[in-house]
CSV table of C-alpha atoms and ligand atoms in Angstrom, one decimal:
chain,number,residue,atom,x,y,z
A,1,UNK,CA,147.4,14.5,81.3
A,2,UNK,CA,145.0,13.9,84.0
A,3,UNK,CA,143.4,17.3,84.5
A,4,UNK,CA,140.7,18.3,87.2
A,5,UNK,CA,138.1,20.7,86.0
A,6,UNK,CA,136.9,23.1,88.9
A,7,UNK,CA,133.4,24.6,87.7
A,8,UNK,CA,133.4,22.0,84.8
A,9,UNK,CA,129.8,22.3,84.6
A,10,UNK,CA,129.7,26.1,83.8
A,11,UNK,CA,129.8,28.0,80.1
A,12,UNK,CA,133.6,28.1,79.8
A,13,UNK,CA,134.4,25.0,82.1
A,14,UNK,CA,132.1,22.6,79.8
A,15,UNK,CA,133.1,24.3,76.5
A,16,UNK,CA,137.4,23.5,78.0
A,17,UNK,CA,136.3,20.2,79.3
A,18,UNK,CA,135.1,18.9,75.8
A,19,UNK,CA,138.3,20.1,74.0
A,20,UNK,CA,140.3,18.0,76.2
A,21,UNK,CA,138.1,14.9,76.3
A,22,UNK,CA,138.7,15.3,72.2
A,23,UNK,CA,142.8,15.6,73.0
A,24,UNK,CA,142.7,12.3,75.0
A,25,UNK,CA,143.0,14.1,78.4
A,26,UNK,CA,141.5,12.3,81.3
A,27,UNK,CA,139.3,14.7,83.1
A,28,UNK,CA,137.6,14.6,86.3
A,29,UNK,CA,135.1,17.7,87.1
A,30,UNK,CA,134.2,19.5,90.3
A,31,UNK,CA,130.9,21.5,90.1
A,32,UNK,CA,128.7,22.3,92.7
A,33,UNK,CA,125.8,23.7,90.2
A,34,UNK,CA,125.7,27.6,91.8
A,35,UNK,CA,125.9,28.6,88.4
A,36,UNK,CA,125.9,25.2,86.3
A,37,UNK,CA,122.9,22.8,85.5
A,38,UNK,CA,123.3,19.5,86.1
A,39,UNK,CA,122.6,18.0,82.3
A,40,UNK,CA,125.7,19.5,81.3
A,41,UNK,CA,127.4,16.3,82.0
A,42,UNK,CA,125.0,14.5,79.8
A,43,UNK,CA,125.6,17.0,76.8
A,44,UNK,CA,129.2,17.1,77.1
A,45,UNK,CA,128.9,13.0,77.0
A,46,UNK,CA,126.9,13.3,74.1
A,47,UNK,CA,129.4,15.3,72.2
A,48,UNK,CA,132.6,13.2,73.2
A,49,UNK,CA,131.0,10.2,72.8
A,50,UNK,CA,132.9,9.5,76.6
A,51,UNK,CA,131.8,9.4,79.9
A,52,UNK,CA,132.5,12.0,82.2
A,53,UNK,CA,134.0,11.7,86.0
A,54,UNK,CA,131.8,14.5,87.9
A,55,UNK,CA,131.5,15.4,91.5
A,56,UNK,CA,128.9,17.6,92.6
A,57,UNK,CA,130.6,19.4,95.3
A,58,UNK,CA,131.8,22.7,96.6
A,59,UNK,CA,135.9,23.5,96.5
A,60,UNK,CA,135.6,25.6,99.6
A,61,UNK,CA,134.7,21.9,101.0
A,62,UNK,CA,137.8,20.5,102.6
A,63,UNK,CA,136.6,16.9,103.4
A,64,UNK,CA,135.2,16.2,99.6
A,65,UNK,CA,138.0,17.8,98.0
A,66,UNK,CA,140.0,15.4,100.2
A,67,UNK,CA,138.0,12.4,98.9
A,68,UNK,CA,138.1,13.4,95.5
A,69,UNK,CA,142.1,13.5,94.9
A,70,UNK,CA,142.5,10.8,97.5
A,71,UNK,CA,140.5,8.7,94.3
A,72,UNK,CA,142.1,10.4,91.6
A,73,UNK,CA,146.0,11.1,89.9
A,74,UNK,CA,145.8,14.8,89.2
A,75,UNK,CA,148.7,16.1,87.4
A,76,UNK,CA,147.0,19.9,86.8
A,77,UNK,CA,144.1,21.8,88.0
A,78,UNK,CA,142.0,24.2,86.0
A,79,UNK,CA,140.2,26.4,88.3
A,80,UNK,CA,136.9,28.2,87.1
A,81,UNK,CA,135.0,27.6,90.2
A,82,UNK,CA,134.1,31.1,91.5
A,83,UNK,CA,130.9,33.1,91.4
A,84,UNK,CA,131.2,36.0,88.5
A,85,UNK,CA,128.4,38.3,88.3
A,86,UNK,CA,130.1,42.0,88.6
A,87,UNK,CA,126.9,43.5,89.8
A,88,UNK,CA,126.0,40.9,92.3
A,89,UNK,CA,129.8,41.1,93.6
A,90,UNK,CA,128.9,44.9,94.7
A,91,UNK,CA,125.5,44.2,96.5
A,92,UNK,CA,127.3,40.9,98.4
A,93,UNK,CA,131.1,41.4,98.6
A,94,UNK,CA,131.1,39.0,101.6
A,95,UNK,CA,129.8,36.5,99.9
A,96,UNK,CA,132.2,36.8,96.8
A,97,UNK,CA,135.4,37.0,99.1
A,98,UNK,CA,134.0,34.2,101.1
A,99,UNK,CA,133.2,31.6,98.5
A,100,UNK,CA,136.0,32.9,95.5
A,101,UNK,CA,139.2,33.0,98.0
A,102,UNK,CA,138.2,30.3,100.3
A,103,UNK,CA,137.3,27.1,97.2
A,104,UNK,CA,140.8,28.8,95.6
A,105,UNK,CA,142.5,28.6,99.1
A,106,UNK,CA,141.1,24.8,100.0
A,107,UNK,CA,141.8,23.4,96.6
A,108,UNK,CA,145.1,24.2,96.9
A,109,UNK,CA,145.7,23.0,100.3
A,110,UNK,CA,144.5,19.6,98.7
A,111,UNK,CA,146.7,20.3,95.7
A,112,UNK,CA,149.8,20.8,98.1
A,113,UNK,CA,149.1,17.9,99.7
A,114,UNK,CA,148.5,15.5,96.9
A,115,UNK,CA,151.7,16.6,94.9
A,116,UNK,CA,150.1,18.7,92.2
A,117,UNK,CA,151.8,21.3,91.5
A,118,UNK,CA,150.0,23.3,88.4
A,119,UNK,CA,147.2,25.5,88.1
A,120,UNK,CA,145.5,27.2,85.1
A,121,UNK,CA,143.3,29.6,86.5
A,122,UNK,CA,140.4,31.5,85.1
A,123,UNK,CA,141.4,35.2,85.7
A,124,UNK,CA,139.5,38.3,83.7
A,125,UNK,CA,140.5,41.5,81.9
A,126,UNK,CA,138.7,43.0,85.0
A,127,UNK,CA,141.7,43.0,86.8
A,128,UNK,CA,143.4,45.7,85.0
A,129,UNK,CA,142.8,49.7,86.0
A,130,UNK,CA,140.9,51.4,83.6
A,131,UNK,CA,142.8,53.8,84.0
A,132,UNK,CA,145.4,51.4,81.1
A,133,UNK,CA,144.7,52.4,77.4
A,134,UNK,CA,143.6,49.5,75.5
A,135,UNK,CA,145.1,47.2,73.9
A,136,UNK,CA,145.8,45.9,77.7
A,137,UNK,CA,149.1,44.1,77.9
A,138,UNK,CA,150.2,41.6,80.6
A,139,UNK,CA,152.5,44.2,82.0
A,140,UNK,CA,150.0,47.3,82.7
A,141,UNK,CA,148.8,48.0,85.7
A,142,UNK,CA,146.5,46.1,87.9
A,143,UNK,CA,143.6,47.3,89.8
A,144,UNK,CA,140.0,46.2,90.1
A,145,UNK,CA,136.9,48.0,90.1
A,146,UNK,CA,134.7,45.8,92.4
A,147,UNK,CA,134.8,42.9,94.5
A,148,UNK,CA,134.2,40.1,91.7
A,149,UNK,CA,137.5,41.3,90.1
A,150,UNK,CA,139.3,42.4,93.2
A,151,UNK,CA,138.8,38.2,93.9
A,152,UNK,CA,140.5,37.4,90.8
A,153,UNK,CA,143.3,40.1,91.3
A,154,UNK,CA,143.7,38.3,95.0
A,155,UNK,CA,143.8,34.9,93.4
A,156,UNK,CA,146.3,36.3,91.1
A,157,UNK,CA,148.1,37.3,94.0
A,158,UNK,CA,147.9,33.7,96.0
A,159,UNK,CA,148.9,32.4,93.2
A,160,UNK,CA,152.4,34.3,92.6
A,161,UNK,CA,153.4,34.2,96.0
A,162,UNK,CA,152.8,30.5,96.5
A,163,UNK,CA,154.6,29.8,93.1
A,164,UNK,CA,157.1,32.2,94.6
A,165,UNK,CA,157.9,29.9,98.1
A,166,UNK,CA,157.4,27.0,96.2
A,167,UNK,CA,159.6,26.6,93.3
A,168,UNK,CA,158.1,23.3,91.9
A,169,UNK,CA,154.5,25.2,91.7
A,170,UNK,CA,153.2,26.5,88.4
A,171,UNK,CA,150.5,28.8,87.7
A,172,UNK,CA,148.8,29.8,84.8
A,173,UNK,CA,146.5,33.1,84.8
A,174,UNK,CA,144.2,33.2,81.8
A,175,UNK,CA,142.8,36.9,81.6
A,176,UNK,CA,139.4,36.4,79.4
A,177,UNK,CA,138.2,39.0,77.7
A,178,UNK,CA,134.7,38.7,76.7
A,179,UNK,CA,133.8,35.3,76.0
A,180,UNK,CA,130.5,34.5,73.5
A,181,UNK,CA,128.9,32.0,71.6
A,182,UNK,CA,128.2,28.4,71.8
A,183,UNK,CA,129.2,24.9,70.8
A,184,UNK,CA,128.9,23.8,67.2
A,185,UNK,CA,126.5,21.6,68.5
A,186,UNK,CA,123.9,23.7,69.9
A,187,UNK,CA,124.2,21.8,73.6
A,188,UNK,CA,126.3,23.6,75.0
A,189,UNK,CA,126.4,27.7,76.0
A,190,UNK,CA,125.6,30.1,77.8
A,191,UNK,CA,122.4,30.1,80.0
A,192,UNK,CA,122.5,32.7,82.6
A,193,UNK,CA,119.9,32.6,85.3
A,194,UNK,CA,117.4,35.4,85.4
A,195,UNK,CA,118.4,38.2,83.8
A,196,UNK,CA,121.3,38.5,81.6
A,197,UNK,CA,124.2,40.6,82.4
A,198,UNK,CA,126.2,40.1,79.7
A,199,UNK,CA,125.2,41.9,76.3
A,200,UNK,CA,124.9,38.9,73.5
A,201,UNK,CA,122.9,36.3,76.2
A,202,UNK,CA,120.5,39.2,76.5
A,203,UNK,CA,120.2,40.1,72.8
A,204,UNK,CA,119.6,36.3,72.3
A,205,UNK,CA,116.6,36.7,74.7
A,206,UNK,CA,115.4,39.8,72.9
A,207,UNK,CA,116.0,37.4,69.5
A,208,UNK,CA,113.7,34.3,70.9
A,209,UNK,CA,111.3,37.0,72.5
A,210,UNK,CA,112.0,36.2,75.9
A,211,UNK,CA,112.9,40.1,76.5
A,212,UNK,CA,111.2,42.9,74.4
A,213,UNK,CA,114.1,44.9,73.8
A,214,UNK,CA,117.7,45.3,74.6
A,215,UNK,CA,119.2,48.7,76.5
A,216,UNK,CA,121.7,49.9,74.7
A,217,UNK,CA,123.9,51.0,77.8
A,218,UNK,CA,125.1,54.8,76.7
A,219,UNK,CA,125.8,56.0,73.0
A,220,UNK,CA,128.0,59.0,74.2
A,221,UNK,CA,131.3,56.8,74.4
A,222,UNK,CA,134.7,58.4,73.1
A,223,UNK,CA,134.4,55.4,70.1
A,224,UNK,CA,133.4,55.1,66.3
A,225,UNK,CA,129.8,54.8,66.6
A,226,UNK,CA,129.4,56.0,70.7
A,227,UNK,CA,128.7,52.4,72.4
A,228,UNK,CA,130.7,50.9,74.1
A,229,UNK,CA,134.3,48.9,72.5
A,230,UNK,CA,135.2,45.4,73.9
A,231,UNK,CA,136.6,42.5,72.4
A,232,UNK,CA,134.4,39.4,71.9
A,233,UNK,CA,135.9,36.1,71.3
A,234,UNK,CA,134.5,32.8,70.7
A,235,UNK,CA,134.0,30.3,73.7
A,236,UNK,CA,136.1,27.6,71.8
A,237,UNK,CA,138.8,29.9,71.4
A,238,UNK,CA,138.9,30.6,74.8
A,239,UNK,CA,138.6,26.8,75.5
A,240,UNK,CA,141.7,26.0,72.9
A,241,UNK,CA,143.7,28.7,75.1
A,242,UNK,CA,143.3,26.7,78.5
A,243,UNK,CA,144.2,23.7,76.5
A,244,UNK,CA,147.2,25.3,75.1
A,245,UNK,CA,148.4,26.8,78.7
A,246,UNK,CA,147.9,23.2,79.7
A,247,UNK,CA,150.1,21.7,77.1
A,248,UNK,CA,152.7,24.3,76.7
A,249,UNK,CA,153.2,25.0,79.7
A,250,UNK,CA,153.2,22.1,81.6
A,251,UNK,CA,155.8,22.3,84.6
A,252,UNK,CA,157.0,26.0,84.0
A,253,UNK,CA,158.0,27.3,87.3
A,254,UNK,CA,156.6,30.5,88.7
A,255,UNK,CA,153.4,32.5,87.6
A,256,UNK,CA,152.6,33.6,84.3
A,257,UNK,CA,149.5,36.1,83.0
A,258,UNK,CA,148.0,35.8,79.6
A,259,UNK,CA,145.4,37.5,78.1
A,260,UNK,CA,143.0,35.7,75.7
A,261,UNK,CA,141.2,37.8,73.2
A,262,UNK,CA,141.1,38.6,69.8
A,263,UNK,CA,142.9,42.2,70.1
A,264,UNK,CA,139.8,43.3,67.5
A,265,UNK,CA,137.6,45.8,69.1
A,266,UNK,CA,133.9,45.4,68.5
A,267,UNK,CA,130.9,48.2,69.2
A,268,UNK,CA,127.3,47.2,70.9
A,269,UNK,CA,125.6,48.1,67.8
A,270,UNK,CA,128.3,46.2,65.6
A,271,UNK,CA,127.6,43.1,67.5
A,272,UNK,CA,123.8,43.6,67.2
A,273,UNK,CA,124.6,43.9,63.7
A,274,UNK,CA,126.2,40.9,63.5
A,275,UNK,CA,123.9,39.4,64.9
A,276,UNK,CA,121.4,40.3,63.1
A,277,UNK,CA,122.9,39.0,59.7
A,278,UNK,CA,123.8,36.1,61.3
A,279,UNK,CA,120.4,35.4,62.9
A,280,UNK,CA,118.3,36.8,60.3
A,281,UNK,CA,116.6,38.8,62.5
A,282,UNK,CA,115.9,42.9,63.8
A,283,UNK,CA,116.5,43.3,67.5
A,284,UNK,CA,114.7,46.3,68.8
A,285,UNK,CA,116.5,48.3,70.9
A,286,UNK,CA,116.4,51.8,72.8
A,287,UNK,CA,119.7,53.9,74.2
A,288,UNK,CA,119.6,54.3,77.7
A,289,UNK,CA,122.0,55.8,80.6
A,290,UNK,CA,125.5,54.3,80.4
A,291,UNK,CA,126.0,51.3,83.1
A,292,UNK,CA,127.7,52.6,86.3
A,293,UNK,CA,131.6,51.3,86.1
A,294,UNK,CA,131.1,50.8,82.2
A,295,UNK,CA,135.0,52.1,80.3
A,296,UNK,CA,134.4,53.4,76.7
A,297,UNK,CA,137.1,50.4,75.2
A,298,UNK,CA,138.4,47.1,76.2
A,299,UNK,CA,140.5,45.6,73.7
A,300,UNK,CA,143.2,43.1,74.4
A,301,UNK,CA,146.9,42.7,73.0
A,302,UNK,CA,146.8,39.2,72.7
A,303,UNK,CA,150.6,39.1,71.5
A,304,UNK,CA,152.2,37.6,74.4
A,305,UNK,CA,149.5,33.8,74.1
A,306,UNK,CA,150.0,34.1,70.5
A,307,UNK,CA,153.7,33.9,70.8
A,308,UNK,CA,154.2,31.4,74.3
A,309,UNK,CA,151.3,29.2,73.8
A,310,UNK,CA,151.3,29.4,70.3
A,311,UNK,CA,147.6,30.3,70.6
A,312,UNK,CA,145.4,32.7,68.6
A,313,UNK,CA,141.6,32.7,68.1
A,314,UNK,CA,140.3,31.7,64.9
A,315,UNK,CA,136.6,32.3,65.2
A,316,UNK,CA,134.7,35.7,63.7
A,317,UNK,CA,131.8,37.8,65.6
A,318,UNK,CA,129.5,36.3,63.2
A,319,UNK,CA,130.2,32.5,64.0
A,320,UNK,CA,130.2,33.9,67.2
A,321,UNK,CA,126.3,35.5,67.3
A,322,UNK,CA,125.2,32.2,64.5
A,323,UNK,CA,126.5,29.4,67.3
A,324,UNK,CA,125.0,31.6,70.1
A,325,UNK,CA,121.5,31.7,68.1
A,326,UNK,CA,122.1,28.1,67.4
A,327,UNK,CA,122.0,27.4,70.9
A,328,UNK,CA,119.5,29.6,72.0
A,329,UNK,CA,117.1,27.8,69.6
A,330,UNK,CA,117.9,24.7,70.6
A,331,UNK,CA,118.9,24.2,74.3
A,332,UNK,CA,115.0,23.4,75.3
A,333,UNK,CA,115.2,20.6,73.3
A,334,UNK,CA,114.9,17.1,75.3
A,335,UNK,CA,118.8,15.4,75.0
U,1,WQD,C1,129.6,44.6,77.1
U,1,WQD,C2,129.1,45.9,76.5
U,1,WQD,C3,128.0,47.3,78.0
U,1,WQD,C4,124.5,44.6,78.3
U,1,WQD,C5,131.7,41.7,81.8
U,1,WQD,C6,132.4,41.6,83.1
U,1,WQD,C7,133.8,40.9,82.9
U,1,WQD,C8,133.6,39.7,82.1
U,1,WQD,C9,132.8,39.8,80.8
U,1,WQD,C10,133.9,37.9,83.7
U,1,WQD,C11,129.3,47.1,77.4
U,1,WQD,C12,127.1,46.9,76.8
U,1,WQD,C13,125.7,45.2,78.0
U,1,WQD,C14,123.3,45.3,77.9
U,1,WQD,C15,124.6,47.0,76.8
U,1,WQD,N1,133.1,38.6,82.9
U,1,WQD,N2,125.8,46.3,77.2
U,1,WQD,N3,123.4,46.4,77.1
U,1,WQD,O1,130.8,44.6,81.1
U,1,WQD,O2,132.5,44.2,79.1
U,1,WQD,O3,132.4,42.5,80.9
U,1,WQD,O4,131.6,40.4,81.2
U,1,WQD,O5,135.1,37.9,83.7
U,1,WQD,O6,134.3,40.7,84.1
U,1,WQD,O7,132.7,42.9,83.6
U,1,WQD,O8,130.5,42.7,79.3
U,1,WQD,O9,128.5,42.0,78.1
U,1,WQD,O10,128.2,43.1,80.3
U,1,WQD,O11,128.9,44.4,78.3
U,1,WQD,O12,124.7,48.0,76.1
U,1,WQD,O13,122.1,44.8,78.2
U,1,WQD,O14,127.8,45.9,76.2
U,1,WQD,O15,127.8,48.7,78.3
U,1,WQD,O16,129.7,48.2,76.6
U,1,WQD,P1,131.5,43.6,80.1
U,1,WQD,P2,129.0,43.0,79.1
């Protein structure tokens, strides 16, 4: 099929972008670099073996989105564009609102007019109420905790009604759990800017001795060991998933959620464990406070993917933390 790749040049956008170069799917990609460096193309290349159509431009753009499918055949879209740090979303809602509904909002306008008429979009486990038990399903009850997943909840929305008016529209909401881990071959992963957010990018910094120590964000949690429960899968996994949406899906009228995780639960201090066998290393670390808006457990059911996209992820913590140290190690090194 020939797919356009919204934020192709991010962690999870360059990680689904090889796995359909490998399937024979011919892929343009739309990045505008807020949260992507631009030698991404060149490692993806180097893995596929392919070259790789890229625009560096901005979905909210009208004019080069106009330009870009006036060049191209698109047949589907997958949409990760979108700005995604939770804590950044609370100092500058505007600016999330602004740039996460508006690229959605333009893209499809272009979509609309050039005939396409399927999405996969790149949705999060943010968008259910913590007030759900885990393991989430599809069907539980939605409500976001801050503006980054009140965006995806709206895009959800968008996406439902338009798919709703317009029965030849088809949209695909991947809810991601908590992706991890790198490419096999150490050139692709994650490489947050500044300091990380997320919990393994910042134990790899405390690994290459980039950061002292990691915080271990409360220890009083109502789980097995007091820290915090969610569930970590593999960035391949996750970029098999949009593949399989993709494929299995293709021309399915209407909207339909998924959620892609492993439905295994794993503790901080288990996955600093794991890392450390897998790393060979002792990461120092001290409890602190718990992280305002932190739940005890976040755990997905991920029944429903298995079953209609015939999708399941394959990859353990531990291949998880050993690609993720892999990359760590190795992402300075000249291409
Ligand atoms: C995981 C666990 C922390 C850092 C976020 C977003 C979510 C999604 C995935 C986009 C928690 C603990 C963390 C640290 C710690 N992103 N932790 N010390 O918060 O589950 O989900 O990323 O869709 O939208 O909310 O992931 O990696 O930040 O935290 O103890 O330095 O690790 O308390 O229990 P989270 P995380």
């Amino acid at each position: 099929m020939n797919v356009l790749v919204s934020g192709g040049l991010g962690y999870i956008g360059s990680h689904t972008v090889v796995e359909l170069v490998k399937r024979h799917h011919d892929v343009v990609v739309v990045d505008n670099l807020y949260n992507a460096d631009a030698d991404v193309q060149l490692r993806i290349e180097k893995i596929t073996g392919k070259k790789l159509t890229t625009y560096i431009a901005d979905c909210a753009d009208a004019e080069a989105m106009e330009k870009i499918f006036s060049s191209h055949k698109v047949d589907c879209v997958i949409h990760f564009a979108g700005y995604k740090a939770v804590g950044e979303s609370v100092r500058k809602p505007l600016m999330y609102y602004h740039n996460n509904l508006l690229s959605t909002l333009v893209l499809l306008e272009a979509m609309k007019k050039h005939n396409v008429h399927q999405m996969v979009f790149s949705s999060s486990a943010t968008v259910y109420s913590p007030e759900n038990t885990s393991p989430f399903r599809e069907e539980m009850r939605l409500a976001a905790t801050n503006p980054y997943g009140w965006t995806k909840l709206m895009i959800e929305r968008i996406l439902t009604d338009y798919a709703t008016a317009d029965p030849s529209f088809s949209a695909i909401l991947l809810r991601y759990f908590n992706p991890i881990g790198a490419h096999d071959s150490g050139l692709l992963g994650e490489r947050p800017v500044g300091i990380p957010n997320n919990l393994l990018p910042y134990i790899c910094q405390v690994a290459d001795g980039t950061r002292e120590k990691l915080s271990v964000f409360g220890d009083d949690y109502a789980t097995p060991d007091g820290t915090g429960v969610r569930d970590y899968l593999h960035v391949v996994d996750l970029a098999l998933g949009h593949v399989a949406a993709l494929e299995k899906m293709a021309n399915r009228p209407g909207a339909h959620a998924f959620n892609l995780g492993t439905g295994k639960g794993t503790s901080v201090l288990e996955l600093v464990h794991a890392f450390e066998q897998a790393s060979h290393l002792t990461i120092p670390y001290v409890v602190t406070d718990r992280r305002p808006g932190d739940i005890d457990t976040v755990v997905a059911d991920p029944s429903k993917a298995e079953k209609e996209l015939e999708w399941k992820a394959t990859h353990s913590i531990e291949e998880a933390c050993a690609s993720a140290w892999h990359f760590q190690q190795h992402v300075k090194d000249s291409l």
